[in-house]
PDB file of C-alpha atoms in Angstrom:
ATOM      1  CA  UNK A1378     106.502 117.734 110.910  1.00  0.00           C
ATOM      2  CA  UNK A1379     104.734 117.408 107.639  1.00  0.00           C
ATOM      3  CA  UNK A1380     106.345 114.125 106.891  1.00  0.00           C
ATOM      4  CA  UNK A1381     105.225 112.545 110.088  1.00  0.00           C
ATOM      5  CA  UNK A1382     101.611 114.014 110.104  1.00  0.00           C
ATOM      6  CA  UNK A1383     101.234 113.172 106.346  1.00  0.00           C
ATOM      7  CA  UNK A1384     101.812 109.022 107.185  1.00  0.00           C
ATOM      8  CA  UNK A1385      99.864 109.596 110.293  1.00  0.00           C
ATOM      9  CA  UNK A1386      97.268 110.742 108.256  1.00  0.00           C
ATOM     10  CA  UNK A1387      97.423 108.124 105.649  1.00  0.00           C
ATOM     11  CA  UNK A1388      97.334 105.323 108.524  1.00  0.00           C
ATOM     12  CA  UNK A1389      94.470 107.252 109.948  1.00  0.00           C
ATOM     13  CA  UNK A1390      92.433 106.987 106.621  1.00  0.00           C
ATOM     14  CA  UNK A1391      92.841 103.068 106.996  1.00  0.00           C
ATOM     15  CA  UNK A1392      95.931 102.512 104.480  1.00  0.00           C
ATOM     16  CA  UNK A1393      99.323 100.697 105.512  1.00  0.00           C
ATOM     17  CA  UNK A1394     102.784 102.650 105.594  1.00  0.00           C
ATOM     18  CA  UNK A1395     105.296 101.767 102.991  1.00  0.00           C
ATOM     19  CA  UNK A1396     108.689 100.385 103.862  1.00  0.00           C
ATOM     20  CA  UNK A1397     110.287 103.139 102.986  1.00  0.00           C
ATOM     21  CA  UNK A1398     108.130 105.636 104.826  1.00  0.00           C
ATOM     22  CA  UNK A1399     108.683 103.310 108.025  1.00  0.00           C
ATOM     23  CA  UNK A1400     112.606 103.900 107.147  1.00  0.00           C
ATOM     24  CA  UNK A1401     112.115 107.413 107.038  1.00  0.00           C
ATOM     25  CA  UNK A1402     110.473 107.568 110.490  1.00  0.00           C
ATOM     26  CA  UNK A1403     113.769 106.547 111.932  1.00  0.00           C
ATOM     27  CA  UNK A1404     115.284 110.273 111.359  1.00  0.00           C
ATOM     28  CA  UNK A1405     111.805 111.762 112.396  1.00  0.00           C
ATOM     29  CA  UNK A1406     111.985 114.422 115.730  1.00  0.00           C
ATOM     30  CA  UNK A1407     111.280 112.236 118.683  1.00  0.00           C
ATOM     31  CA  UNK A1408     108.335 113.915 119.926  1.00  0.00           C
ATOM     32  CA  UNK A1409     106.392 114.447 116.980  1.00  0.00           C
ATOM     33  CA  UNK A1410     107.227 110.868 116.322  1.00  0.00           C
ATOM     34  CA  UNK A1411     105.413 109.802 119.571  1.00  0.00           C
ATOM     35  CA  UNK A1412     102.763 112.089 119.504  1.00  0.00           C
ATOM     36  CA  UNK A1413     101.431 111.318 116.473  1.00  0.00           C
ATOM     37  CA  UNK A1414     101.811 107.391 117.527  1.00  0.00           C
ATOM     38  CA  UNK A1415      99.762 107.934 120.495  1.00  0.00           C
ATOM     39  CA  UNK A1416      97.171 109.481 117.965  1.00  0.00           C
ATOM     40  CA  UNK A1417      97.343 106.375 116.105  1.00  0.00           C
ATOM     41  CA  UNK A1418      97.024 104.205 118.999  1.00  0.00           C
ATOM     42  CA  UNK A1419      94.072 106.159 120.505  1.00  0.00           C
ATOM     43  CA  UNK A1420      91.971 106.113 116.842  1.00  0.00           C
ATOM     44  CA  UNK A1421      92.996 102.182 116.258  1.00  0.00           C
ATOM     45  CA  UNK A1422      92.634 100.797 120.067  1.00  0.00           C
ATOM     46  CA  UNK A1423      91.091 103.591 122.157  1.00  0.00           C
ATOM     47  CA  UNK A1424      91.889 103.364 125.936  1.00  0.00           C
ATOM     48  CA  UNK A1425      92.048  99.517 126.316  1.00  0.00           C
ATOM     49  CA  UNK A1426      94.976  98.253 128.334  1.00  0.00           C
ATOM     50  CA  UNK A1427      95.976  94.715 127.758  1.00  0.00           C
ATOM     51  CA  UNK A1428      98.006  93.295 130.549  1.00  0.00           C
ATOM     52  CA  UNK A1429      99.268  89.669 131.335  1.00  0.00           C
ATOM     53  CA  UNK A1430     101.504  88.146 133.680  1.00  0.00           C
ATOM     54  CA  UNK A1431     103.979  85.105 133.301  1.00  0.00           C
ATOM     55  CA  UNK A1432     105.443  82.063 135.063  1.00  0.00           C
ATOM     56  CA  UNK A1433     108.878  80.172 134.672  1.00  0.00           C
ATOM     57  CA  UNK A1434     107.298  77.133 134.655  1.00  0.00           C
ATOM     58  CA  UNK A1435     110.553  74.918 133.679  1.00  0.00           C
ATOM     59  CA  UNK A1436     113.850  76.755 134.149  1.00  0.00           C
ATOM     60  CA  UNK A1437     117.258  76.528 132.493  1.00  0.00           C
ATOM     61  CA  UNK A1438     118.981  73.301 130.583  1.00  0.00           C
ATOM     62  CA  UNK A1439     117.502  74.819 127.214  1.00  0.00           C
ATOM     63  CA  UNK A1440     119.355  73.159 124.218  1.00  0.00           C
ATOM     64  CA  UNK A1441     119.278  76.400 122.147  1.00  0.00           C
ATOM     65  CA  UNK A1442     121.789  78.913 121.908  1.00  0.00           C
ATOM     66  CA  UNK A1443     120.126  81.998 121.632  1.00  0.00           C
ATOM     67  CA  UNK A1444     122.964  84.272 122.364  1.00  0.00           C
ATOM     68  CA  UNK A1445     120.729  86.895 124.944  1.00  0.00           C
ATOM     69  CA  UNK A1446     119.446  84.227 127.126  1.00  0.00           C
ATOM     70  CA  UNK A1447     120.240  82.965 130.758  1.00  0.00           C
ATOM     71  CA  UNK A1448     118.479  79.878 130.462  1.00  0.00           C
ATOM     72  CA  UNK A1449     120.480  78.527 127.681  1.00  0.00           C
ATOM     73  CA  UNK A1450     122.170  75.204 128.603  1.00  0.00           C
ATOM     74  CA  UNK A1451     125.491  76.649 126.113  1.00  0.00           C
ATOM     75  CA  UNK A1452     126.384  79.710 128.911  1.00  0.00           C
ATOM     76  CA  UNK A1453     127.492  79.519 132.540  1.00  0.00           C
ATOM     77  CA  UNK A1454     124.494  82.098 133.895  1.00  0.00           C
ATOM     78  CA  UNK A1455     124.107  80.931 137.372  1.00  0.00           C
ATOM     79  CA  UNK A1456     119.955  80.835 137.285  1.00  0.00           C
ATOM     80  CA  UNK A1457     117.836  78.320 139.304  1.00  0.00           C
ATOM     81  CA  UNK A1458     117.308  75.259 137.069  1.00  0.00           C
ATOM     82  CA  UNK A1459     114.130  73.302 137.528  1.00  0.00           C
ATOM     83  CA  UNK A1460     111.787  71.008 135.516  1.00  0.00           C
ATOM     84  CA  UNK A1461     108.289  71.702 135.156  1.00  0.00           C
ATOM     85  CA  UNK A1462     106.995  73.151 138.269  1.00  0.00           C
ATOM     86  CA  UNK A1463     104.015  71.269 140.052  1.00  0.00           C
ATOM     87  CA  UNK A1464     100.377  71.693 138.815  1.00  0.00           C
ATOM     88  CA  UNK A1465      99.490  73.288 142.198  1.00  0.00           C
ATOM     89  CA  UNK A1466     102.236  75.861 141.979  1.00  0.00           C
ATOM     90  CA  UNK A1467     101.196  77.040 138.561  1.00  0.00           C
ATOM     91  CA  UNK A1468      97.222  77.218 139.645  1.00  0.00           C
ATOM     92  CA  UNK A1469      98.426  78.971 142.737  1.00  0.00           C
ATOM     93  CA  UNK A1470     100.166  81.968 140.935  1.00  0.00           C
ATOM     94  CA  UNK A1471      97.205  82.133 138.147  1.00  0.00           C
ATOM     95  CA  UNK A1472      94.727  82.334 140.598  1.00  0.00           C
ATOM     96  CA  UNK A1473      96.711  85.101 142.650  1.00  0.00           C
ATOM     97  CA  UNK A1474      96.867  87.275 139.217  1.00  0.00           C
ATOM     98  CA  UNK A1475      93.362  86.713 138.923  1.00  0.00           C
ATOM     99  CA  UNK A1476      92.429  88.200 142.492  1.00  0.00           C
ATOM    100  CA  UNK A1477      94.605  91.119 141.003  1.00  0.00           C
ATOM    101  CA  UNK A1478      92.931  92.006 138.366  1.00  0.00           C
ATOM    102  CA  UNK A1479      95.273  90.587 135.715  1.00  0.00           C
ATOM    103  CA  UNK A1480      92.966  89.099 132.574  1.00  0.00           C
ATOM    104  CA  UNK A1481      95.343  87.030 131.352  1.00  0.00           C
ATOM    105  CA  UNK A1482      98.164  84.283 132.189  1.00  0.00           C
ATOM    106  CA  UNK A1483     101.010  82.879 130.372  1.00  0.00           C
ATOM    107  CA  UNK A1484     102.707  79.813 131.350  1.00  0.00           C
ATOM    108  CA  UNK A1485     106.257  79.903 129.697  1.00  0.00           C
ATOM    109  CA  UNK A1486     108.922  77.022 129.639  1.00  0.00           C
ATOM    110  CA  UNK A1487     112.521  76.788 128.665  1.00  0.00           C
ATOM    111  CA  UNK A1488     113.667  74.376 126.017  1.00  0.00           C
ATOM    112  CA  UNK A1489     113.111  74.085 122.127  1.00  0.00           C
ATOM    113  CA  UNK A1490     109.792  71.876 122.615  1.00  0.00           C
ATOM    114  CA  UNK A1491     107.849  70.078 125.396  1.00  0.00           C
ATOM    115  CA  UNK A1492     107.784  66.555 125.581  1.00  0.00           C
ATOM    116  CA  UNK A1493     104.643  64.751 125.091  1.00  0.00           C
ATOM    117  CA  UNK A1494     104.473  64.228 128.790  1.00  0.00           C
ATOM    118  CA  UNK A1495     105.208  67.411 129.801  1.00  0.00           C
ATOM    119  CA  UNK A1496     101.903  68.527 127.351  1.00  0.00           C
ATOM    120  CA  UNK A1497      99.770  66.264 128.999  1.00  0.00           C
ATOM    121  CA  UNK A1498     100.866  67.795 132.452  1.00  0.00           C
ATOM    122  CA  UNK A1499     100.009  71.292 131.308  1.00  0.00           C
ATOM    123  CA  UNK A1500      96.707  70.422 129.621  1.00  0.00           C
ATOM    124  CA  UNK A1501      95.355  69.202 133.064  1.00  0.00           C
ATOM    125  CA  UNK A1502      97.202  71.797 134.886  1.00  0.00           C
ATOM    126  CA  UNK A1503      94.972  74.543 132.058  1.00  0.00           C
ATOM    127  CA  UNK A1504      91.996  72.893 132.491  1.00  0.00           C
ATOM    128  CA  UNK A1505      92.470  73.165 136.560  1.00  0.00           C
ATOM    129  CA  UNK A1506      92.687  76.681 136.151  1.00  0.00           C
ATOM    130  CA  UNK A1507      89.924  77.260 133.964  1.00  0.00           C
ATOM    131  CA  UNK A1508      87.692  75.491 136.130  1.00  0.00           C
ATOM    132  CA  UNK A1509      88.468  77.828 139.078  1.00  0.00           C
ATOM    133  CA  UNK A1510      88.893  81.387 137.344  1.00  0.00           C
ATOM    134  CA  UNK A1511      88.114  83.192 134.064  1.00  0.00           C
ATOM    135  CA  UNK A1512      91.637  83.989 133.403  1.00  0.00           C
ATOM    136  CA  UNK A1513      92.811  83.946 129.557  1.00  0.00           C
ATOM    137  CA  UNK A1514      95.459  81.208 129.376  1.00  0.00           C
ATOM    138  CA  UNK A1515      98.557  81.860 127.404  1.00  0.00           C
ATOM    139  CA  UNK A1516     101.505  79.474 126.747  1.00  0.00           C
ATOM    140  CA  UNK A1517     105.026  80.058 125.660  1.00  0.00           C
ATOM    141  CA  UNK A1518     106.132  76.316 124.972  1.00  0.00           C
ATOM    142  CA  UNK A1519     108.781  76.491 121.950  1.00  0.00           C
ATOM    143  CA  UNK A1520     108.209  74.615 118.829  1.00  0.00           C
ATOM    144  CA  UNK A1521     105.033  72.278 119.515  1.00  0.00           C
ATOM    145  CA  UNK A1522     103.320  70.077 116.556  1.00  0.00           C
ATOM    146  CA  UNK A1523      99.872  70.799 115.426  1.00  0.00           C
ATOM    147  CA  UNK A1524      98.629  67.734 117.652  1.00  0.00           C
ATOM    148  CA  UNK A1525      99.806  69.287 120.839  1.00  0.00           C
ATOM    149  CA  UNK A1526      98.668  72.593 119.950  1.00  0.00           C
ATOM    150  CA  UNK A1527      95.371  71.028 119.758  1.00  0.00           C
ATOM    151  CA  UNK A1528      95.532  69.215 122.782  1.00  0.00           C
ATOM    152  CA  UNK A1529      96.151  72.313 124.755  1.00  0.00           C
ATOM    153  CA  UNK A1530      93.617  74.115 122.722  1.00  0.00           C
ATOM    154  CA  UNK A1531      90.966  71.531 124.062  1.00  0.00           C
ATOM    155  CA  UNK A1532      92.136  71.826 127.661  1.00  0.00           C
ATOM    156  CA  UNK A1533      91.614  75.512 127.528  1.00  0.00           C
ATOM    157  CA  UNK A1534      94.621  77.531 126.109  1.00  0.00           C
ATOM    158  CA  UNK A1535      93.530  80.233 123.936  1.00  0.00           C
ATOM    159  CA  UNK A1536      96.724  82.105 123.125  1.00  0.00           C
ATOM    160  CA  UNK A1537     100.153  80.869 121.806  1.00  0.00           C
ATOM    161  CA  UNK A1538     103.464  82.988 122.391  1.00  0.00           C
ATOM    162  CA  UNK A1539     106.670  82.605 120.593  1.00  0.00           C
ATOM    163  CA  UNK A1540     108.722  85.680 119.652  1.00  0.00           C
ATOM    164  CA  UNK A1541     110.781  86.054 116.033  1.00  0.00           C
ATOM    165  CA  UNK A1542     113.126  87.858 118.367  1.00  0.00           C
ATOM    166  CA  UNK A1543     114.613  89.906 115.361  1.00  0.00           C
ATOM    167  CA  UNK A1544     114.896  90.491 111.653  1.00  0.00           C
ATOM    168  CA  UNK A1545     115.198  87.321 109.603  1.00  0.00           C
ATOM    169  CA  UNK A1546     118.395  89.103 108.302  1.00  0.00           C
ATOM    170  CA  UNK A1547     119.916  89.442 111.837  1.00  0.00           C
ATOM    171  CA  UNK A1548     118.275  86.201 113.396  1.00  0.00           C
ATOM    172  CA  UNK A1549     121.585  84.063 112.608  1.00  0.00           C
ATOM    173  CA  UNK A1550     123.457  86.475 114.749  1.00  0.00           C
ATOM    174  CA  UNK A1551     121.337  85.718 117.425  1.00  0.00           C
ATOM    175  CA  UNK A1552     120.589  81.925 117.383  1.00  0.00           C
ATOM    176  CA  UNK A1553     121.996  78.952 115.258  1.00  0.00           C
ATOM    177  CA  UNK A1554     120.192  75.978 116.746  1.00  0.00           C
ATOM    178  CA  UNK A1555     116.895  77.001 115.331  1.00  0.00           C
ATOM    179  CA  UNK A1556     115.650  79.105 112.552  1.00  0.00           C
ATOM    180  CA  UNK A1557     113.647  82.572 112.197  1.00  0.00           C
ATOM    181  CA  UNK A1558     111.157  80.045 109.468  1.00  0.00           C
ATOM    182  CA  UNK A1559     111.075  77.418 112.461  1.00  0.00           C
ATOM    183  CA  UNK A1560     109.407  80.333 114.735  1.00  0.00           C
ATOM    184  CA  UNK A1561     107.131  81.351 111.568  1.00  0.00           C
ATOM    185  CA  UNK A1562     105.926  77.783 111.333  1.00  0.00           C
ATOM    186  CA  UNK A1563     105.426  77.410 114.740  1.00  0.00           C
ATOM    187  CA  UNK A1564     103.277  80.226 114.843  1.00  0.00           C
ATOM    188  CA  UNK A1565     101.225  79.417 111.625  1.00  0.00           C
ATOM    189  CA  UNK A1566     100.838  75.768 113.788  1.00  0.00           C
ATOM    190  CA  UNK A1567      99.183  77.451 116.301  1.00  0.00           C
ATOM    191  CA  UNK A1568      96.829  79.289 114.321  1.00  0.00           C
ATOM    192  CA  UNK A1569      95.930  76.233 112.465  1.00  0.00           C
ATOM    193  CA  UNK A1570      94.836  74.874 115.710  1.00  0.00           C
ATOM    194  CA  UNK A1571      92.343  78.224 116.139  1.00  0.00           C
ATOM    195  CA  UNK A1572      94.608  79.407 118.821  1.00  0.00           C
ATOM    196  CA  UNK A1573      95.369  83.310 119.185  1.00  0.00           C
ATOM    197  CA  UNK A1574      99.216  84.330 118.819  1.00  0.00           C
ATOM    198  CA  UNK A1575     101.234  86.273 120.455  1.00  0.00           C
ATOM    199  CA  UNK A1576     104.819  87.624 119.065  1.00  0.00           C
ATOM    200  CA  UNK A1577     107.458  90.396 118.938  1.00  0.00           C
ATOM    201  CA  UNK A1578     110.991  90.633 119.652  1.00  0.00           C
ATOM    202  CA  UNK A1579     114.005  91.796 121.593  1.00  0.00           C
ATOM    203  CA  UNK A1580     115.667  95.380 120.876  1.00  0.00           C
ATOM    204  CA  UNK A1581     119.135  95.665 122.016  1.00  0.00           C
ATOM    205  CA  UNK A1582     120.615  92.588 120.889  1.00  0.00           C
ATOM    206  CA  UNK A1583     122.806  94.657 118.309  1.00  0.00           C
ATOM    207  CA  UNK A1584     120.658  95.240 115.599  1.00  0.00           C
ATOM    208  CA  UNK A1585     119.847  97.830 113.095  1.00  0.00           C
ATOM    209  CA  UNK A1586     117.092 100.096 113.430  1.00  0.00           C
ATOM    210  CA  UNK A1587     116.273  98.852 109.887  1.00  0.00           C
ATOM    211  CA  UNK A1588     116.413  95.093 111.496  1.00  0.00           C
ATOM    212  CA  UNK A1589     113.642  96.172 113.892  1.00  0.00           C
ATOM    213  CA  UNK A1590     111.316  97.329 111.076  1.00  0.00           C
ATOM    214  CA  UNK A1591     111.692  94.219 109.287  1.00  0.00           C
ATOM    215  CA  UNK A1592     110.544  92.355 112.499  1.00  0.00           C
ATOM    216  CA  UNK A1593     107.717  94.738 112.428  1.00  0.00           C
ATOM    217  CA  UNK A1594     106.674  94.151 109.013  1.00  0.00           C
ATOM    218  CA  UNK A1595     106.923  90.088 109.473  1.00  0.00           C
ATOM    219  CA  UNK A1596     104.714  90.323 112.401  1.00  0.00           C
ATOM    220  CA  UNK A1597     101.882  92.940 110.418  1.00  0.00           C
ATOM    221  CA  UNK A1598     102.425  90.028 107.553  1.00  0.00           C
ATOM    222  CA  UNK A1599     101.596  87.271 109.949  1.00  0.00           C
ATOM    223  CA  UNK A1600      98.513  89.666 111.550  1.00  0.00           C
ATOM    224  CA  UNK A1601      99.956  89.399 114.868  1.00  0.00           C
ATOM    225  CA  UNK A1602      97.750  91.376 117.093  1.00  0.00           C
ATOM    226  CA  UNK A1603      99.990  90.908 120.539  1.00  0.00           C
ATOM    227  CA  UNK A1604     103.479  92.338 120.105  1.00  0.00           C
ATOM    228  CA  UNK A1605     105.557  91.962 123.427  1.00  0.00           C
ATOM    229  CA  UNK A1606     108.871  94.321 122.902  1.00  0.00           C
ATOM    230  CA  UNK A1607     111.655  93.399 125.154  1.00  0.00           C
ATOM    231  CA  UNK A1608     114.265  95.318 125.970  1.00  0.00           C
ATOM    232  CA  UNK A1609     118.009  93.622 126.185  1.00  0.00           C
ATOM    233  CA  UNK A1610     118.865  93.417 129.808  1.00  0.00           C
ATOM    234  CA  UNK A1611     122.514  92.121 129.298  1.00  0.00           C
ATOM    235  CA  UNK A1612     123.002  88.878 131.307  1.00  0.00           C
ATOM    236  CA  UNK A1613     126.470  87.670 132.896  1.00  0.00           C
ATOM    237  CA  UNK A1614     127.626  84.994 130.695  1.00  0.00           C
ATOM    238  CA  UNK A1615     126.001  85.097 127.795  1.00  0.00           C
ATOM    239  CA  UNK A1616     127.548  85.964 124.398  1.00  0.00           C
ATOM    240  CA  UNK A1617     125.546  89.544 124.759  1.00  0.00           C
ATOM    241  CA  UNK A1618     126.705  90.612 128.244  1.00  0.00           C
ATOM    242  CA  UNK A1619     128.636  93.398 126.946  1.00  0.00           C
ATOM    243  CA  UNK A1620     125.971  94.987 124.947  1.00  0.00           C
ATOM    244  CA  UNK A1621     125.809  98.558 125.542  1.00  0.00           C
ATOM    245  CA  UNK A1622     122.144  99.278 126.921  1.00  0.00           C
ATOM    246  CA  UNK A1623     119.681 101.326 124.657  1.00  0.00           C
ATOM    247  CA  UNK A1624     118.433 104.820 125.602  1.00  0.00           C
ATOM    248  CA  UNK A1625     115.106 105.811 126.238  1.00  0.00           C
ATOM    249  CA  UNK A1626     114.874 107.679 123.136  1.00  0.00           C
ATOM    250  CA  UNK A1627     116.022 104.705 121.085  1.00  0.00           C
ATOM    251  CA  UNK A1628     113.171 102.722 122.995  1.00  0.00           C
ATOM    252  CA  UNK A1629     110.373 105.542 122.795  1.00  0.00           C
ATOM    253  CA  UNK A1630     111.264 105.648 119.250  1.00  0.00           C
ATOM    254  CA  UNK A1631     111.384 102.034 118.115  1.00  0.00           C
ATOM    255  CA  UNK A1632     107.594 101.697 120.093  1.00  0.00           C
ATOM    256  CA  UNK A1633     106.283 104.449 118.099  1.00  0.00           C
ATOM    257  CA  UNK A1634     107.595 102.811 114.769  1.00  0.00           C
ATOM    258  CA  UNK A1635     105.968  99.973 115.497  1.00  0.00           C
ATOM    259  CA  UNK A1636     102.587 101.637 115.887  1.00  0.00           C
ATOM    260  CA  UNK A1637     102.977 102.756 112.514  1.00  0.00           C
ATOM    261  CA  UNK A1638     103.329  99.708 111.534  1.00  0.00           C
ATOM    262  CA  UNK A1639     100.818  97.627 112.936  1.00  0.00           C
ATOM    263  CA  UNK A1640      98.589 100.460 114.042  1.00  0.00           C
ATOM    264  CA  UNK A1641      95.571  97.898 115.335  1.00  0.00           C
ATOM    265  CA  UNK A1642      97.958  96.119 117.528  1.00  0.00           C
ATOM    266  CA  UNK A1643      98.635  95.611 121.370  1.00  0.00           C
ATOM    267  CA  UNK A1644     101.861  96.757 121.453  1.00  0.00           C
ATOM    268  CA  UNK A1645     103.379  94.791 124.931  1.00  0.00           C
ATOM    269  CA  UNK A1646     106.215  96.231 127.102  1.00  0.00           C
ATOM    270  CA  UNK A1647     107.944  93.246 128.374  1.00  0.00           C
ATOM    271  CA  UNK A1648     111.482  92.360 129.896  1.00  0.00           C
ATOM    272  CA  UNK A1649     113.708  95.062 130.663  1.00  0.00           C
ATOM    273  CA  UNK A1650     110.815  97.347 131.102  1.00  0.00           C
ATOM    274  CA  UNK A1651     111.977  98.183 134.589  1.00  0.00           C
ATOM    275  CA  UNK A1652     115.558  99.798 133.438  1.00  0.00           C
ATOM    276  CA  UNK A1653     113.147 102.618 132.290  1.00  0.00           C
ATOM    277  CA  UNK A1654     113.067 105.351 134.761  1.00  0.00           C
ATOM    278  CA  UNK A1655     109.690 105.567 134.980  1.00  0.00           C
ATOM    279  CA  UNK A1656     108.467 102.141 134.488  1.00  0.00           C
ATOM    280  CA  UNK A1657     107.701 102.658 131.012  1.00  0.00           C
ATOM    281  CA  UNK A1658     104.944 105.160 131.530  1.00  0.00           C
ATOM    282  CA  UNK A1659     105.926 107.483 128.589  1.00  0.00           C
ATOM    283  CA  UNK A1660     106.288 104.545 126.177  1.00  0.00           C
ATOM    284  CA  UNK A1661     102.399 104.261 126.966  1.00  0.00           C
ATOM    285  CA  UNK A1662     102.078 107.522 125.741  1.00  0.00           C
ATOM    286  CA  UNK A1663     104.578 106.802 122.983  1.00  0.00           C
ATOM    287  CA  UNK A1664     102.181 103.601 121.113  1.00  0.00           C
ATOM    288  CA  UNK A1665     102.696 101.192 123.333  1.00  0.00           C
ATOM    289  CA  UNK A1666      99.203  99.848 125.034  1.00  0.00           C
ATOM    290  CA  UNK A1667     100.181  96.819 127.097  1.00  0.00           C
ATOM    291  CA  UNK A1668     102.462  95.071 129.498  1.00  0.00           C
ATOM    292  CA  UNK A1669     103.610  92.036 131.397  1.00  0.00           C
ATOM    293  CA  UNK A1670     103.169  92.747 134.816  1.00  0.00           C
ATOM    294  CA  UNK A1671     105.326  91.072 138.062  1.00  0.00           C
ATOM    295  CA  UNK A1672     108.799  89.299 137.595  1.00  0.00           C
ATOM    296  CA  UNK A1673     109.897  88.005 134.149  1.00  0.00           C
ATOM    297  CA  UNK A1674     111.562  84.866 133.501  1.00  0.00           C
ATOM    298  CA  UNK A1675     114.782  85.497 134.908  1.00  0.00           C
ATOM    299  CA  UNK A1676     114.771  88.916 135.952  1.00  0.00           C
ATOM    300  CA  UNK A1677     112.892  91.103 138.046  1.00  0.00           C
ATOM    301  CA  UNK A1678     109.607  92.923 136.977  1.00  0.00           C
ATOM    302  CA  UNK A1679     107.275  95.632 138.086  1.00  0.00           C
ATOM    303  CA  UNK A1680     104.865  94.685 140.833  1.00  0.00           C
ATOM    304  CA  UNK A1681     101.092  94.338 139.935  1.00  0.00           C
ATOM    305  CA  UNK A1682      99.815  97.124 142.176  1.00  0.00           C
ATOM    306  CA  UNK A1683     102.507  99.330 140.702  1.00  0.00           C
ATOM    307  CA  UNK A1684     101.349  98.798 137.178  1.00  0.00           C
ATOM    308  CA  UNK A1685      97.768  99.140 137.967  1.00  0.00           C
ATOM    309  CA  UNK A1686      98.595 102.662 139.153  1.00  0.00           C
ATOM    310  CA  UNK A1687     100.591 103.805 136.008  1.00  0.00           C
ATOM    311  CA  UNK A1688      97.351 102.192 134.164  1.00  0.00           C
ATOM    312  CA  UNK A1689      95.428 104.412 135.860  1.00  0.00           C
ATOM    313  CA  UNK A1690      97.415 107.499 135.564  1.00  0.00           C
ATOM    314  CA  UNK A1691      97.963 107.371 132.057  1.00  0.00           C
ATOM    315  CA  UNK A1692      93.870 107.035 131.311  1.00  0.00           C
ATOM    316  CA  UNK A1693      93.671 103.523 130.717  1.00  0.00           C
ATOM    317  CA  UNK A1694      91.204 100.973 131.219  1.00  0.00           C
ATOM    318  CA  UNK A1695      92.459  96.982 131.713  1.00  0.00           C
ATOM    319  CA  UNK A1696      90.326  94.770 128.998  1.00  0.00           C
ATOM    320  CA  UNK A1697      90.780  91.379 127.623  1.00  0.00           C
ATOM    321  CA  UNK A1698      91.271  91.359 123.855  1.00  0.00           C
ATOM    322  CA  UNK A1699      91.620  88.261 121.965  1.00  0.00           C
TER     323      UNK A1699
END
């Protein structure tokens, strides 16, 4: 208890946690750890909750071999595959989420990077969404060039998402067709275009707690303030189909440690949250303070109405933070 409180108080005073201190938290009693993480969250972020939704705007046929992904062309997963959605379909989804009180909408496409033609289509789509609503637009489009990021920024894009996925050390065991550094460079290109960035990872890939801590420190070094935490839902047909699901305690412990390392971030429960019996409610009192609502890319999520009720019950207020 003394060790957890000492590190907590150090962070509350404005100092940063050391790598060794973060590793030591992995052995801390879970109740002490999550209570301290919640206190850190309240101190730095108050009761503001950042909620967003996503649309799978281009599905499957991805050239990359990420071993967790149902959309990779390297594996047979029997998902729906389609090219970039019609502009009206994307706009309809964005306006529906805006009416439900969701303040951020993310357009997600499969593949290493969009073609220039697809970027132009999305630029027009984003312009139209912004002309009809105040919803903030985010996009997850792979490894785009500086020029294409600028084009989308000029159209109204505000944030770019690109998960680092895991630690630099473990990344080669997850993907061989692009590198951890490729992802870091894509985030830097987005920042160069004056876009805010969103980046996190997936837990349950077979990585160690040290790998998760390494990932958190990589995100902290890049000054990432929107950090999605996905929980692997093993997909049949992928190399990780037989990975053992993480326990609730492991998920809560990881969430709490991320809060210690990046105390002022919006730590966002993302894919896999629906496997938690309480849909993430306890995690929102253990360091997490953001979520993706609605369906994920290839799996079912949690409805907006259910999430809005959970947010209310845990004492949060939905507010847009850039």
